[in-house]
Amino acid sequence: MSNQIARLFTEHPQSVDETYFEHLRFAGAFSGKLLLASLAALVHAVLPFTFEKTASRMINDMHHRMHNRSK
């Protein structure tokens, strides 16, 4: 039973060649950047003259990093 539970936390990180804590750090940082991009987009929605390209640039950078992280 405990092996099945441990596998829930380690199977995916191993599939991307990371430990649990490496994956936690990467996914946590990614989440924080998504939050910042979301906030920039929200401010831009209210004040269209601000953050005109910030959210799209951040998402493009994250996409590039995600696709090149295991190469």
mmCIF file of N, CA, C and O in Angstrom:
data_model
loop_
_atom_site.group_PDB
_atom_site.id
_atom_site.type_symbol
_atom_site.label_atom_id
_atom_site.label_comp_id
_atom_site.label_asym_id
_atom_site.label_seq_id
_atom_site.Cartn_x
_atom_site.Cartn_y
_atom_site.Cartn_z
ATOM 1 N N MET A 1 0.826 -1.208 0.000
ATOM 2 C CA MET A 1 0.000 0.000 0.000
ATOM 3 C C MET A 1 0.861 1.259 0.000
ATOM 4 O O MET A 1 0.611 2.178 -0.759
ATOM 5 N N SER A 2 1.872 1.305 0.864
ATOM 6 C CA SER A 2 2.713 2.509 0.918
ATOM 7 C C SER A 2 3.519 2.667 -0.368
ATOM 8 O O SER A 2 3.828 3.795 -0.760
ATOM 9 N N ASN A 3 3.860 1.550 -1.039
ATOM 10 C CA ASN A 3 4.557 1.652 -2.323
ATOM 11 C C ASN A 3 3.661 2.278 -3.383
ATOM 12 O O ASN A 3 4.131 3.042 -4.225
ATOM 13 N N GLN A 4 2.381 1.955 -3.346
ATOM 14 C CA GLN A 4 1.439 2.541 -4.299
ATOM 15 C C GLN A 4 1.312 4.043 -4.064
ATOM 16 O O GLN A 4 1.250 4.822 -5.016
ATOM 17 N N ILE A 5 1.274 4.439 -2.824
ATOM 18 C CA ILE A 5 1.179 5.866 -2.489
ATOM 19 C C ILE A 5 2.454 6.582 -2.899
ATOM 20 O O ILE A 5 2.416 7.661 -3.503
ATOM 21 N N ALA A 6 3.611 6.001 -2.592
ATOM 22 C CA ALA A 6 4.892 6.599 -2.979
ATOM 23 C C ALA A 6 4.971 6.754 -4.493
ATOM 24 O O ALA A 6 5.462 7.777 -4.997
ATOM 25 N N ARG A 7 4.475 5.761 -5.228
ATOM 26 C CA ARG A 7 4.499 5.819 -6.690
ATOM 27 C C ARG A 7 3.659 6.992 -7.216
ATOM 28 O O ARG A 7 4.013 7.606 -8.227
ATOM 29 N N LEU A 8 2.576 7.320 -6.542
ATOM 30 C CA LEU A 8 1.752 8.470 -6.957
ATOM 31 C C LEU A 8 2.562 9.765 -6.962
ATOM 32 O O LEU A 8 2.327 10.655 -7.784
ATOM 33 N N PHE A 9 3.513 9.869 -6.043
ATOM 34 C CA PHE A 9 4.308 11.084 -5.922
ATOM 35 C C PHE A 9 5.590 11.061 -6.753
ATOM 36 O O PHE A 9 6.212 12.107 -6.937
ATOM 37 N N THR A 10 5.998 9.896 -7.233
ATOM 38 C CA THR A 10 7.285 9.806 -7.916
ATOM 39 C C THR A 10 7.204 9.388 -9.379
ATOM 40 O O THR A 10 8.142 9.635 -10.134
ATOM 41 N N GLU A 11 6.121 8.767 -9.792
ATOM 42 C CA GLU A 11 6.040 8.242 -11.159
ATOM 43 C C GLU A 11 6.174 9.340 -12.210
ATOM 44 O O GLU A 11 6.981 9.228 -13.132
ATOM 45 N N HIS A 12 5.389 10.392 -12.114
ATOM 46 C CA HIS A 12 5.473 11.468 -13.103
ATOM 47 C C HIS A 12 6.814 12.201 -13.029
ATOM 48 O O HIS A 12 7.434 12.401 -14.087
ATOM 49 N N PRO A 13 7.290 12.626 -11.862
ATOM 50 C CA PRO A 13 8.600 13.279 -11.840
ATOM 51 C C PRO A 13 9.705 12.430 -12.485
ATOM 52 O O PRO A 13 10.537 12.948 -13.223
ATOM 53 N N GLN A 14 9.678 11.123 -12.253
ATOM 54 C CA GLN A 14 10.675 10.246 -12.878
ATOM 55 C C GLN A 14 10.516 10.225 -14.390
ATOM 56 O O GLN A 14 11.505 10.137 -15.116
ATOM 57 N N SER A 15 9.294 10.342 -14.883
ATOM 58 C CA SER A 15 9.055 10.314 -16.332
ATOM 59 C C SER A 15 9.642 11.532 -17.034
ATOM 60 O O SER A 15 9.879 11.494 -18.242
ATOM 61 N N VAL A 16 9.870 12.614 -16.300
ATOM 62 C CA VAL A 16 10.514 13.802 -16.862
ATOM 63 C C VAL A 16 11.929 13.965 -16.313
ATOM 64 O O VAL A 16 12.498 15.053 -16.339
ATOM 65 N N ASP A 17 12.473 12.863 -15.791
ATOM 66 C CA ASP A 17 13.853 12.790 -15.311
ATOM 67 C C ASP A 17 14.136 13.786 -14.184
ATOM 68 O O ASP A 17 15.141 14.489 -14.197
ATOM 69 N N GLU A 18 13.228 13.846 -13.225
ATOM 70 C CA GLU A 18 13.392 14.712 -12.057
ATOM 71 C C GLU A 18 13.073 13.924 -10.792
ATOM 72 O O GLU A 18 12.313 12.952 -10.834
ATOM 73 N N THR A 19 13.630 14.383 -9.700
ATOM 74 C CA THR A 19 13.220 13.853 -8.405
ATOM 75 C C THR A 19 11.912 14.544 -8.021
ATOM 76 O O THR A 19 11.504 15.524 -8.649
ATOM 77 N N TYR A 20 11.289 14.063 -6.963
ATOM 78 C CA TYR A 20 10.060 14.696 -6.483
ATOM 79 C C TYR A 20 10.306 16.171 -6.167
ATOM 80 O O TYR A 20 9.529 17.035 -6.563
ATOM 81 N N PHE A 21 11.413 16.472 -5.466
ATOM 82 C CA PHE A 21 11.675 17.853 -5.053
ATOM 83 C C PHE A 21 12.107 18.746 -6.217
ATOM 84 O O PHE A 21 11.769 19.933 -6.248
ATOM 85 N N GLU A 22 12.810 18.195 -7.194
ATOM 86 C CA GLU A 22 13.134 18.975 -8.396
ATOM 87 C C GLU A 22 11.849 19.337 -9.136
ATOM 88 O O GLU A 22 11.690 20.470 -9.594
ATOM 89 N N HIS A 23 10.942 18.360 -9.233
ATOM 90 C CA HIS A 23 9.671 18.620 -9.903
ATOM 91 C C HIS A 23 8.837 19.617 -9.112
ATOM 92 O O HIS A 23 8.189 20.503 -9.694
ATOM 93 N N LEU A 24 8.843 19.499 -7.795
ATOM 94 C CA LEU A 24 8.118 20.441 -6.944
ATOM 95 C C LEU A 24 8.618 21.867 -7.171
ATOM 96 O O LEU A 24 7.826 22.796 -7.335
ATOM 97 N N ARG A 25 9.923 22.029 -7.221
ATOM 98 C CA ARG A 25 10.517 23.353 -7.436
ATOM 99 C C ARG A 25 10.152 23.891 -8.822
ATOM 100 O O ARG A 25 9.733 25.039 -8.968
ATOM 101 N N PHE A 26 10.295 23.056 -9.861
ATOM 102 C CA PHE A 26 9.988 23.495 -11.224
ATOM 103 C C PHE A 26 8.515 23.860 -11.363
ATOM 104 O O PHE A 26 8.166 24.936 -11.858
ATOM 105 N N ALA A 27 7.631 22.973 -10.934
ATOM 106 C CA ALA A 27 6.186 23.212 -11.065
ATOM 107 C C ALA A 27 5.731 24.391 -10.203
ATOM 108 O O ALA A 27 4.867 25.162 -10.619
ATOM 109 N N GLY A 28 6.316 24.535 -9.026
ATOM 110 C CA GLY A 28 5.973 25.669 -8.169
ATOM 111 C C GLY A 28 6.384 26.992 -8.784
ATOM 112 O O GLY A 28 5.615 27.967 -8.773
ATOM 113 N N ALA A 29 7.589 27.039 -9.347
ATOM 114 C CA ALA A 29 8.050 28.264 -10.013
ATOM 115 C C ALA A 29 7.189 28.562 -11.234
ATOM 116 O O ALA A 29 6.837 29.722 -11.498
ATOM 117 N N PHE A 30 6.850 27.524 -11.976
ATOM 118 C CA PHE A 30 5.996 27.677 -13.149
ATOM 119 C C PHE A 30 4.642 28.247 -12.745
ATOM 120 O O PHE A 30 4.104 29.150 -13.396
ATOM 121 N N SER A 31 4.095 27.745 -11.664
ATOM 122 C CA SER A 31 2.812 28.223 -11.155
ATOM 123 C C SER A 31 2.883 29.703 -10.780
ATOM 124 O O SER A 31 1.966 30.479 -11.082
ATOM 125 N N GLY A 32 3.964 30.098 -10.117
ATOM 126 C CA GLY A 32 4.140 31.499 -9.738
ATOM 127 C C GLY A 32 4.212 32.412 -10.953
ATOM 128 O O GLY A 32 3.633 33.502 -10.974
ATOM 129 N N LYS A 33 4.916 31.956 -11.992
ATOM 130 C CA LYS A 33 5.024 32.762 -13.217
ATOM 131 C C LYS A 33 3.674 32.866 -13.919
ATOM 132 O O LYS A 33 3.342 33.925 -14.466
ATOM 133 N N LEU A 34 2.910 31.768 -13.908
ATOM 134 C CA LEU A 34 1.568 31.828 -14.497
ATOM 135 C C LEU A 34 0.674 32.818 -13.744
ATOM 136 O O LEU A 34 -0.113 33.545 -14.355
ATOM 137 N N LEU A 35 0.820 32.839 -12.426
ATOM 138 C CA LEU A 35 0.048 33.788 -11.621
ATOM 139 C C LEU A 35 0.417 35.228 -11.986
ATOM 140 O O LEU A 35 -0.461 36.074 -12.165
ATOM 141 N N LEU A 36 1.718 35.489 -12.114
ATOM 142 C CA LEU A 36 2.161 36.839 -12.488
ATOM 143 C C LEU A 36 1.668 37.215 -13.883
ATOM 144 O O LEU A 36 1.228 38.351 -14.103
ATOM 145 N N ALA A 37 1.727 36.281 -14.831
ATOM 146 C CA ALA A 37 1.234 36.549 -16.185
ATOM 147 C C ALA A 37 -0.266 36.831 -16.156
ATOM 148 O O ALA A 37 -0.753 37.741 -16.846
ATOM 149 N N SER A 38 -0.992 36.088 -15.338
ATOM 150 C CA SER A 38 -2.429 36.293 -15.198
ATOM 151 C C SER A 38 -2.732 37.684 -14.627
ATOM 152 O O SER A 38 -3.641 38.376 -15.098
ATOM 153 N N LEU A 39 -1.973 38.072 -13.627
ATOM 154 C CA LEU A 39 -2.183 39.396 -13.032
ATOM 155 C C LEU A 39 -1.861 40.507 -14.032
ATOM 156 O O LEU A 39 -2.575 41.513 -14.100
ATOM 157 N N ALA A 40 -0.800 40.317 -14.814
ATOM 158 C CA ALA A 40 -0.456 41.308 -15.838
ATOM 159 C C ALA A 40 -1.582 41.413 -16.864
ATOM 160 O O ALA A 40 -1.952 42.520 -17.280
ATOM 161 N N ALA A 41 -2.155 40.275 -17.260
ATOM 162 C CA ALA A 41 -3.259 40.290 -18.215
ATOM 163 C C ALA A 41 -4.500 40.961 -17.628
ATOM 164 O O ALA A 41 -5.209 41.693 -18.319
ATOM 165 N N LEU A 42 -4.745 40.744 -16.343
ATOM 166 C CA LEU A 42 -5.897 41.362 -15.694
ATOM 167 C C LEU A 42 -5.728 42.886 -15.612
ATOM 168 O O LEU A 42 -6.661 43.636 -15.928
ATOM 169 N N VAL A 43 -4.548 43.338 -15.230
ATOM 170 C CA VAL A 43 -4.298 44.784 -15.183
ATOM 171 C C VAL A 43 -4.418 45.365 -16.591
ATOM 172 O O VAL A 43 -5.010 46.432 -16.792
ATOM 173 N N HIS A 44 -3.889 44.654 -17.582
ATOM 174 C CA HIS A 44 -3.988 45.114 -18.973
ATOM 175 C C HIS A 44 -5.451 45.209 -19.420
ATOM 176 O O HIS A 44 -5.816 46.121 -20.173
ATOM 177 N N ALA A 45 -6.289 44.289 -18.957
ATOM 178 C CA ALA A 45 -7.711 44.327 -19.330
ATOM 179 C C ALA A 45 -8.376 45.612 -18.840
ATOM 180 O O ALA A 45 -9.201 46.198 -19.539
ATOM 181 N N VAL A 46 -7.987 46.063 -17.661
ATOM 182 C CA VAL A 46 -8.573 47.272 -17.074
ATOM 183 C C VAL A 46 -7.886 48.532 -17.602
ATOM 184 O O VAL A 46 -8.527 49.533 -17.889
ATOM 185 N N LEU A 47 -6.563 48.452 -17.718
ATOM 186 C CA LEU A 47 -5.756 49.581 -18.180
ATOM 187 C C LEU A 47 -4.985 49.141 -19.428
ATOM 188 O O LEU A 47 -3.833 48.713 -19.343
ATOM 189 N N PRO A 48 -5.612 49.196 -20.605
ATOM 190 C CA PRO A 48 -5.035 48.607 -21.808
ATOM 191 C C PRO A 48 -3.682 49.171 -22.235
ATOM 192 O O PRO A 48 -2.974 48.549 -23.009
ATOM 193 N N PHE A 49 -3.312 50.298 -21.720
ATOM 194 C CA PHE A 49 -2.020 50.908 -22.059
ATOM 195 C C PHE A 49 -0.876 50.333 -21.223
ATOM 196 O O PHE A 49 0.282 50.652 -21.451
ATOM 197 N N THR A 50 -1.188 49.446 -20.263
ATOM 198 C CA THR A 50 -0.150 48.831 -19.431
ATOM 199 C C THR A 50 0.052 47.376 -19.838
ATOM 200 O O THR A 50 -0.857 46.717 -20.343
ATOM 201 N N PHE A 51 1.233 46.873 -19.613
ATOM 202 C CA PHE A 51 1.553 45.450 -19.805
ATOM 203 C C PHE A 51 1.046 44.910 -21.145
ATOM 204 O O PHE A 51 0.507 43.809 -21.215
ATOM 205 N N GLU A 52 1.259 45.665 -22.204
ATOM 206 C CA GLU A 52 0.701 45.303 -23.509
ATOM 207 C C GLU A 52 1.192 43.959 -24.027
ATOM 208 O O GLU A 52 0.443 43.248 -24.703
ATOM 209 N N LYS A 53 2.424 43.600 -23.742
ATOM 210 C CA LYS A 53 2.966 42.333 -24.238
ATOM 211 C C LYS A 53 3.505 41.452 -23.121
ATOM 212 O O LYS A 53 4.063 40.390 -23.381
ATOM 213 N N THR A 54 3.338 41.867 -21.901
ATOM 214 C CA THR A 54 3.946 41.161 -20.770
ATOM 215 C C THR A 54 3.447 39.731 -20.632
ATOM 216 O O THR A 54 4.239 38.781 -20.571
ATOM 217 N N ALA A 55 2.144 39.538 -20.564
ATOM 218 C CA ALA A 55 1.593 38.191 -20.344
ATOM 219 C C ALA A 55 1.947 37.264 -21.503
ATOM 220 O O ALA A 55 2.378 36.130 -21.279
ATOM 221 N N SER A 56 1.795 37.731 -22.731
ATOM 222 C CA SER A 56 2.100 36.860 -23.879
ATOM 223 C C SER A 56 3.589 36.526 -23.931
ATOM 224 O O SER A 56 3.967 35.393 -24.258
ATOM 225 N N ARG A 57 4.460 37.475 -23.580
ATOM 226 C CA ARG A 57 5.900 37.213 -23.553
ATOM 227 C C ARG A 57 6.234 36.188 -22.478
ATOM 228 O O ARG A 57 7.006 35.253 -22.715
ATOM 229 N N MET A 58 5.638 36.338 -21.306
ATOM 230 C CA MET A 58 5.895 35.400 -20.216
ATOM 231 C C MET A 58 5.434 33.987 -20.583
ATOM 232 O O MET A 58 6.151 33.009 -20.333
ATOM 233 N N ILE A 59 4.262 33.881 -21.177
ATOM 234 C CA ILE A 59 3.741 32.571 -21.562
ATOM 235 C C ILE A 59 4.606 31.956 -22.662
ATOM 236 O O ILE A 59 4.906 30.758 -22.632
ATOM 237 N N ASN A 60 5.036 32.766 -23.619
ATOM 238 C CA ASN A 60 5.926 32.268 -24.669
ATOM 239 C C ASN A 60 7.247 31.768 -24.069
ATOM 240 O O ASN A 60 7.738 30.698 -24.452
ATOM 241 N N ASP A 61 7.813 32.511 -23.131
ATOM 242 C CA ASP A 61 9.051 32.087 -22.453
ATOM 243 C C ASP A 61 8.840 30.781 -21.693
ATOM 244 O O ASP A 61 9.685 29.885 -21.742
ATOM 245 N N MET A 62 7.709 30.652 -20.998
ATOM 246 C CA MET A 62 7.420 29.427 -20.252
ATOM 247 C C MET A 62 7.227 28.243 -21.197
ATOM 248 O O MET A 62 7.705 27.134 -20.923
ATOM 249 N N HIS A 63 6.554 28.477 -22.312
ATOM 250 C CA HIS A 63 6.353 27.421 -23.308
ATOM 251 C C HIS A 63 7.709 26.933 -23.828
ATOM 252 O O HIS A 63 7.954 25.728 -23.910
ATOM 253 N N HIS A 64 8.578 27.865 -24.160
ATOM 254 C CA HIS A 64 9.917 27.517 -24.653
ATOM 255 C C HIS A 64 10.689 26.727 -23.598
ATOM 256 O O HIS A 64 11.315 25.711 -23.912
ATOM 257 N N ARG A 65 10.629 27.172 -22.363
ATOM 258 C CA ARG A 65 11.348 26.474 -21.297
ATOM 259 C C ARG A 65 10.794 25.071 -21.069
ATOM 260 O O ARG A 65 11.544 24.119 -20.860
ATOM 261 N N MET A 66 9.476 24.935 -21.113
ATOM 262 C CA MET A 66 8.853 23.632 -20.892
ATOM 263 C C MET A 66 9.277 22.638 -21.971
ATOM 264 O O MET A 66 9.604 21.500 -21.686
ATOM 265 N N HIS A 67 9.290 23.090 -23.219
ATOM 266 C CA HIS A 67 9.604 22.190 -24.322
ATOM 267 C C HIS A 67 11.094 21.881 -24.440
ATOM 268 O O HIS A 67 11.450 20.910 -25.108
ATOM 269 N N ASN A 68 11.941 22.669 -23.834
ATOM 270 C CA ASN A 68 13.377 22.450 -23.934
ATOM 271 C C ASN A 68 14.022 22.004 -22.644
ATOM 272 O O ASN A 68 15.237 21.939 -22.552
ATOM 273 N N ARG A 69 13.241 21.669 -21.635
ATOM 274 C CA ARG A 69 13.818 21.362 -20.331
ATOM 275 C C ARG A 69 14.483 20.010 -20.246
ATOM 276 O O ARG A 69 15.373 19.813 -19.464
ATOM 277 N N SER A 70 14.090 19.053 -21.046
ATOM 278 C CA SER A 70 14.693 17.723 -20.936
ATOM 279 C C SER A 70 15.562 17.379 -22.147
ATOM 280 O O SER A 70 15.889 16.239 -22.354
ATOM 281 N N LYS A 71 15.925 18.373 -22.917
ATOM 282 C CA LYS A 71 16.763 18.125 -24.102
ATOM 283 C C LYS A 71 18.209 18.408 -23.791
ATOM 284 O O LYS A 71 18.574 19.140 -22.964
#
